[in-house]
Short mmCIF file of C-alpha atoms and ligand atoms in Angstrom, two decimals:
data_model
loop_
_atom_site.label_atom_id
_atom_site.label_comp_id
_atom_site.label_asym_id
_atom_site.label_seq_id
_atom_site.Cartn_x
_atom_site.Cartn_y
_atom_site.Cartn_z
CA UNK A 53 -73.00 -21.78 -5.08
CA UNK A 54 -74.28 -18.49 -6.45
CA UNK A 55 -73.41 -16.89 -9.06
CA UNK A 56 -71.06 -13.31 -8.92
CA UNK A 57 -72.30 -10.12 -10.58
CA UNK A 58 -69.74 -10.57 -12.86
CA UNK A 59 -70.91 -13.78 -14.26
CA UNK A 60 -74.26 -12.72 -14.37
CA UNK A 61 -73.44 -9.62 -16.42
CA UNK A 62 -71.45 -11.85 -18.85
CA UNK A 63 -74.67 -14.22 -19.07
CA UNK A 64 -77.29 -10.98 -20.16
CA UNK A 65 -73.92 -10.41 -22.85
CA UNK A 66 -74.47 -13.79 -23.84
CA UNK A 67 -78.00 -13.92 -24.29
CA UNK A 68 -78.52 -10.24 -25.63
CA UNK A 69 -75.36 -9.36 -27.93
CA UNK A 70 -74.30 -10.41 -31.07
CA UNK A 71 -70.96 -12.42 -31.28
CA UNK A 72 -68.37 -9.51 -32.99
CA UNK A 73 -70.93 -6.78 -32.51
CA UNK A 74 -69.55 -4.61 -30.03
CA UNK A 75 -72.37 -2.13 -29.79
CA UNK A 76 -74.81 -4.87 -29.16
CA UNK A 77 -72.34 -5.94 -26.52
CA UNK A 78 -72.35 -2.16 -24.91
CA UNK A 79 -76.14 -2.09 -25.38
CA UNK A 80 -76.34 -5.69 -23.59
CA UNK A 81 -74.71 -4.56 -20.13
CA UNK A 82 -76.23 -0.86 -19.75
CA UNK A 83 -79.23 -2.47 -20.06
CA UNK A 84 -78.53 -5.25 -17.63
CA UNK A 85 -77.08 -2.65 -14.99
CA UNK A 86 -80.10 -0.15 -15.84
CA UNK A 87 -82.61 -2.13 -15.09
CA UNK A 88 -81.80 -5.43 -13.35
CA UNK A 89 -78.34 -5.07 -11.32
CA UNK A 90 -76.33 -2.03 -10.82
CA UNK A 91 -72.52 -2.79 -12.00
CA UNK A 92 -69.47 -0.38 -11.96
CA UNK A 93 -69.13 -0.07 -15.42
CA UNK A 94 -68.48 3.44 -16.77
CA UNK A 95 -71.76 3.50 -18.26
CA UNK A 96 -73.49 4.58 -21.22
CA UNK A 97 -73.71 8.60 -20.27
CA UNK A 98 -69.59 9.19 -18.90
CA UNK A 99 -69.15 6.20 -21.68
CA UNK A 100 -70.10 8.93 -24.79
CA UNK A 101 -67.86 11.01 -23.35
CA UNK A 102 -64.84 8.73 -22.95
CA UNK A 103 -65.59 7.61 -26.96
CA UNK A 104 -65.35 11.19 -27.96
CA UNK A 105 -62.05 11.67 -25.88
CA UNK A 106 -60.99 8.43 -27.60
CA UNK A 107 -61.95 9.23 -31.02
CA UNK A 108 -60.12 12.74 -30.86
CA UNK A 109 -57.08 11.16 -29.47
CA UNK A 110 -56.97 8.50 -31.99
CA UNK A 111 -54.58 6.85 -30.28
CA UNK A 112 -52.58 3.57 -31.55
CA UNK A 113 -51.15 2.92 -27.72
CA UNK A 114 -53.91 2.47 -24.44
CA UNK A 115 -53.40 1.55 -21.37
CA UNK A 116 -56.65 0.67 -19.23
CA UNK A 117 -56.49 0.56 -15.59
CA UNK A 118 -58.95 -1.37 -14.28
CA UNK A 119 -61.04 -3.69 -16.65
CA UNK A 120 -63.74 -5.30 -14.45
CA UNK A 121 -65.92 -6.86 -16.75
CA UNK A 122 -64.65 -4.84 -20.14
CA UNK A 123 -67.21 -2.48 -20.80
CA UNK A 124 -65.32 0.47 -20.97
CA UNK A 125 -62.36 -1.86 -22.93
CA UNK A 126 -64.91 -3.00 -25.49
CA UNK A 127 -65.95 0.80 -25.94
CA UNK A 128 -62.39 1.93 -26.51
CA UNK A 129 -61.41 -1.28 -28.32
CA UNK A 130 -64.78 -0.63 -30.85
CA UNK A 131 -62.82 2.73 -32.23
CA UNK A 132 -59.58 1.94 -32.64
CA UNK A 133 -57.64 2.06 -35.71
CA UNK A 134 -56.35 -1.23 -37.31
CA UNK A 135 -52.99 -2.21 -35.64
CA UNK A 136 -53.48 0.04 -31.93
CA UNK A 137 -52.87 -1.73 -29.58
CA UNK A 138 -54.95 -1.51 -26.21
CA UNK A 139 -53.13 -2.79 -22.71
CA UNK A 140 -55.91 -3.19 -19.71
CA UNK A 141 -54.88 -4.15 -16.10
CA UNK A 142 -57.33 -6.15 -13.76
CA UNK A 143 -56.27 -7.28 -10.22
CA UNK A 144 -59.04 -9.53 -9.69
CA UNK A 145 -58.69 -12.94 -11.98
CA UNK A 146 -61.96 -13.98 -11.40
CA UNK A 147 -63.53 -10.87 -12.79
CA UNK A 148 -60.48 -11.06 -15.51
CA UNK A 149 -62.06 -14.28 -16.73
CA UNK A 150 -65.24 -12.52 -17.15
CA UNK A 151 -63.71 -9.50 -19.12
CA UNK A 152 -61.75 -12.08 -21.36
CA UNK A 153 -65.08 -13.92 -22.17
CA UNK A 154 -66.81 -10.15 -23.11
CA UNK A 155 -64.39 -8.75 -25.11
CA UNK A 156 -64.05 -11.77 -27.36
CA UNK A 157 -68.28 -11.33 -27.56
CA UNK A 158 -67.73 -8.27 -29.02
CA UNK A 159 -64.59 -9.41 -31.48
CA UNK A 160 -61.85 -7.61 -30.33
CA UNK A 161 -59.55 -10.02 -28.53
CA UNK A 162 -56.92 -9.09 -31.00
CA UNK A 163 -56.98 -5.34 -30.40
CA UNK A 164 -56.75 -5.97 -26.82
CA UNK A 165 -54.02 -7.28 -24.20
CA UNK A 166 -55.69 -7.93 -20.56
CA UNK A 167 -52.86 -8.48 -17.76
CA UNK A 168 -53.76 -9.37 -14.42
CA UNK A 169 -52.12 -7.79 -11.70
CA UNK A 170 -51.22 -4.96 -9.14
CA UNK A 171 -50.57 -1.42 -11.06
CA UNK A 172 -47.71 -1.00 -8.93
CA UNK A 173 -46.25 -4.11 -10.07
CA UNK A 174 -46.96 -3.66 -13.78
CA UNK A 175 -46.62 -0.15 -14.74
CA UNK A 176 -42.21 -0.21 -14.13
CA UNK A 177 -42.41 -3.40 -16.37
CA UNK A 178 -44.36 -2.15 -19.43
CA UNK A 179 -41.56 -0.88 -21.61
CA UNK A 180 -39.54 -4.26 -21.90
CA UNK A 181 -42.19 -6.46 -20.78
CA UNK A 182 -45.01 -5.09 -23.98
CA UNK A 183 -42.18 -2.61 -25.94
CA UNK A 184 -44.45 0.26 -25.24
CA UNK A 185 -42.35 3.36 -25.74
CA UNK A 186 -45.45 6.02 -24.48
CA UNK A 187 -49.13 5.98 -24.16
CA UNK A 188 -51.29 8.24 -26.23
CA UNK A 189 -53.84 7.63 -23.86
CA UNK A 190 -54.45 6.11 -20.04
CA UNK A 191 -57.92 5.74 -18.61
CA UNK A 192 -57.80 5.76 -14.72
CA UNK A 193 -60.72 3.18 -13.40
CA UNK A 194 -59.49 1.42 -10.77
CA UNK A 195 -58.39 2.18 -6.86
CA UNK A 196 -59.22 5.69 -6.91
CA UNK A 197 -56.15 6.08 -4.16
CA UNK A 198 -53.82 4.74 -6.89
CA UNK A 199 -54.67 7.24 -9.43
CA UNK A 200 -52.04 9.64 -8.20
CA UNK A 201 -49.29 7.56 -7.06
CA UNK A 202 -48.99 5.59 -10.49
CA UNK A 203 -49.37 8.74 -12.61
CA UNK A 204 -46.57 9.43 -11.32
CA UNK A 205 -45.18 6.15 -11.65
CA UNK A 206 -46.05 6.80 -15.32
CA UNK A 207 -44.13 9.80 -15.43
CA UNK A 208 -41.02 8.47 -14.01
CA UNK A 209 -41.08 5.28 -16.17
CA UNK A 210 -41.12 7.43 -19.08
CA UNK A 211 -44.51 6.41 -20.32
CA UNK A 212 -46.21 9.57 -21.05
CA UNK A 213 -45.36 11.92 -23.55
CA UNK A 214 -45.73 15.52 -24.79
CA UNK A 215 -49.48 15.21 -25.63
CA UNK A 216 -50.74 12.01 -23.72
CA UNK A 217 -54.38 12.34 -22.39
CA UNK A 218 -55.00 11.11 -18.76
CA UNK A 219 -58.94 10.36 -18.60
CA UNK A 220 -59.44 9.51 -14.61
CA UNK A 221 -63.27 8.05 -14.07
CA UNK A 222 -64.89 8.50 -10.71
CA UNK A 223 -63.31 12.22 -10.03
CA UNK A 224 -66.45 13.16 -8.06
CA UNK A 225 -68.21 9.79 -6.93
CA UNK A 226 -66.40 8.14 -5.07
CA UNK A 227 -64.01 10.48 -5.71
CA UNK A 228 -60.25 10.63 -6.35
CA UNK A 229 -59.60 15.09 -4.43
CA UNK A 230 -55.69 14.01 -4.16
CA UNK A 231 -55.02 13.32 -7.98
CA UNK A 232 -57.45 15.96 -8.85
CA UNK A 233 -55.39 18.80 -6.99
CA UNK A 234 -52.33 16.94 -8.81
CA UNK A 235 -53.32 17.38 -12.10
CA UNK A 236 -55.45 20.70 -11.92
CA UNK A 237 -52.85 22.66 -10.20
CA UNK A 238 -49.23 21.10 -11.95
CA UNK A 239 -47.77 23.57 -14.56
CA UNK A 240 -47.22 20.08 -16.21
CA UNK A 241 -50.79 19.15 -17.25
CA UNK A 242 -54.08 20.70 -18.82
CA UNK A 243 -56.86 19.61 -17.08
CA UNK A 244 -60.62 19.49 -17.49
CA UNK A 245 -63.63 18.55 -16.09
CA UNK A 246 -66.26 16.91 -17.83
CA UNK A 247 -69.64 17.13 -15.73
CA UNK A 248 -71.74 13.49 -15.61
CA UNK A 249 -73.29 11.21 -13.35
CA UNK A 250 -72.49 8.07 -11.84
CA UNK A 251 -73.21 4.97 -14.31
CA UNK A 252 -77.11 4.25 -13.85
CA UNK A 253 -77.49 7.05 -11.67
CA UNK A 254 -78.76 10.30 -10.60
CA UNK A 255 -75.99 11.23 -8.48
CA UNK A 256 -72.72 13.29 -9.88
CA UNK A 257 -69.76 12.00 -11.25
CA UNK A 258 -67.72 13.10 -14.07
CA UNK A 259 -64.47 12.25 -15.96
CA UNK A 260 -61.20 14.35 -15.79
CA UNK A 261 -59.48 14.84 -19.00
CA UNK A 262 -55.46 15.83 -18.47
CA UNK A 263 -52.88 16.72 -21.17
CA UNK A 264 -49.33 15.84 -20.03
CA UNK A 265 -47.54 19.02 -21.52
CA UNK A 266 -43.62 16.94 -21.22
O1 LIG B 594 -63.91 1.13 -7.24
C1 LIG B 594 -64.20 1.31 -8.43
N1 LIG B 594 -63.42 0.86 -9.41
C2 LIG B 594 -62.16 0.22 -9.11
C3 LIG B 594 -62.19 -1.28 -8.90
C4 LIG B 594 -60.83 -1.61 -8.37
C5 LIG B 594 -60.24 -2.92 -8.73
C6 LIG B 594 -58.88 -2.79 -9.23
C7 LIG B 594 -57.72 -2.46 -8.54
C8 LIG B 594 -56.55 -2.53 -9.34
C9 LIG B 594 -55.21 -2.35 -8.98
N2 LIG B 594 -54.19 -2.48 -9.90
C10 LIG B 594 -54.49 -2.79 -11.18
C11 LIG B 594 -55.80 -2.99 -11.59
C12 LIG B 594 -56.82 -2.85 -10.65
S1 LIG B 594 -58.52 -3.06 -10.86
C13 LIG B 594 -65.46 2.02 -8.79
C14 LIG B 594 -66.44 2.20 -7.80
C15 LIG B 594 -67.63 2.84 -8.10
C16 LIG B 594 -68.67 3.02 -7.06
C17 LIG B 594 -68.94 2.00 -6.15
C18 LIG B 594 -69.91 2.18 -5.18
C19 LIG B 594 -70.62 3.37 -5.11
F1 LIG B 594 -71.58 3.53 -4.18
C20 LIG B 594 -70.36 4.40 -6.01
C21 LIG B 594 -69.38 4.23 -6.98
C22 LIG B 594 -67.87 3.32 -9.40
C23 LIG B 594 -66.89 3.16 -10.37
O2 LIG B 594 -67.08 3.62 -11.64
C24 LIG B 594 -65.68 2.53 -10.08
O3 LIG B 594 -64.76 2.43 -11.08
MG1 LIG B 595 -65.29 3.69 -12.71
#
């Protein structure tokens, strides 16, 4: 039977990346969705702008929602101090077994805990299930209807804190208006708007970037 995207990005990650090199890993699957078959990874363009987000946070708790096929986990993972500790949720186990064959390409299966599963599910469970008290940092990349509903599921499960950084991809294209009115217009979070395109693309996209003020 054919093969899924998913497997044939993991096959260009194969071929083109160096085993514990996680930029060659990056480099492998832009340039596989560039110029062979477009993929929804964040991409290399939104994906500088998540690793500067990430490297001013600093954080030594993420929590990923939405893995697909790990780029954006292997690009978060890559600039982590030693001992963080990086949670991503995929629904889908096929394209789970894909992400768990990238990320230990690049090297950092130990930095990084992949769950599968329904947000909804998972996020009430975190605290006792991974003794997570907070998250210094949450990237939003998967149903873009669920972005609002579980951030505030987050916020009644008592897993942000003064100073955690929401990063939502997709705020433009395809779009998430509800959870951008949320977070733009509550006294309880600094929002911004960081101005891209969609991975591989022409068309617009960019990133929001929200500080939960407590
Ligand atoms: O849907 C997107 N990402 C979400 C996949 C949802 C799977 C999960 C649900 C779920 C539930 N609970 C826990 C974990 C998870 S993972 C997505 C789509 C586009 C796109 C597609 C076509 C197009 F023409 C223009 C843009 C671009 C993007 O960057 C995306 O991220
Ligand atoms: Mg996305």
């Amino acid at each position: 039977t054919r093969s899924t995207r998913p497997q044939r990005l993991l096959g260009a990650v194969q071929k083109n990346a160096t085993r514990g090199d996680p930029g060659s890993v990056i480099q492998a699957i832009d340039h596989y969705c560039r110029n062979k078959e477009w993929a929804m990874n964040v991409g290399d363009e939104k994906g500088c702008i998540l690793d500067s987000v990430v490297s001013e946070v600093n954080p030594a708790t993420v929590l990923e929602l939405g893995t697909y096929c790990g780029y954006s986990t292997v690009r978060i993972a890559r600039l982590l101090p030693p001992h963080a500790k990086l949670i991503t949720l995929e629904f889908n186990p096929a394209v789970a077994a894909i992400a768990r064959q990238v990320i230990a390409w690049a090297g950092l299966e130990d930095k990084v805990q992949l769950v599968e599963g329904a947000s909804g599910d998972f996020i009430p469970r975190i605290k006792e299930q991974f003794g997570v008290k907070t998250f210094d940092l949450v990237f939003l990349d998967h149903w873009k209807e669920y972005y609002l509903p579980d951030t505030k599921l987050m916020e009644e499960c008592g897993l942000l804190r003064k100073g955690s950084v929401l990063l939502a991809d997709n705020v433009v294209c395809p779009g998430a208006p509800d959870y951008l009115e949320y977070v733009r217009s509550s006294p309880r979070y600094e929002s911004r708007y960081f101005k891209s395109h969609l991975e591989y693309t022409k068309v617009e996209d960019g990133l929001e970037k929200s500080v939960f003020l407590g």
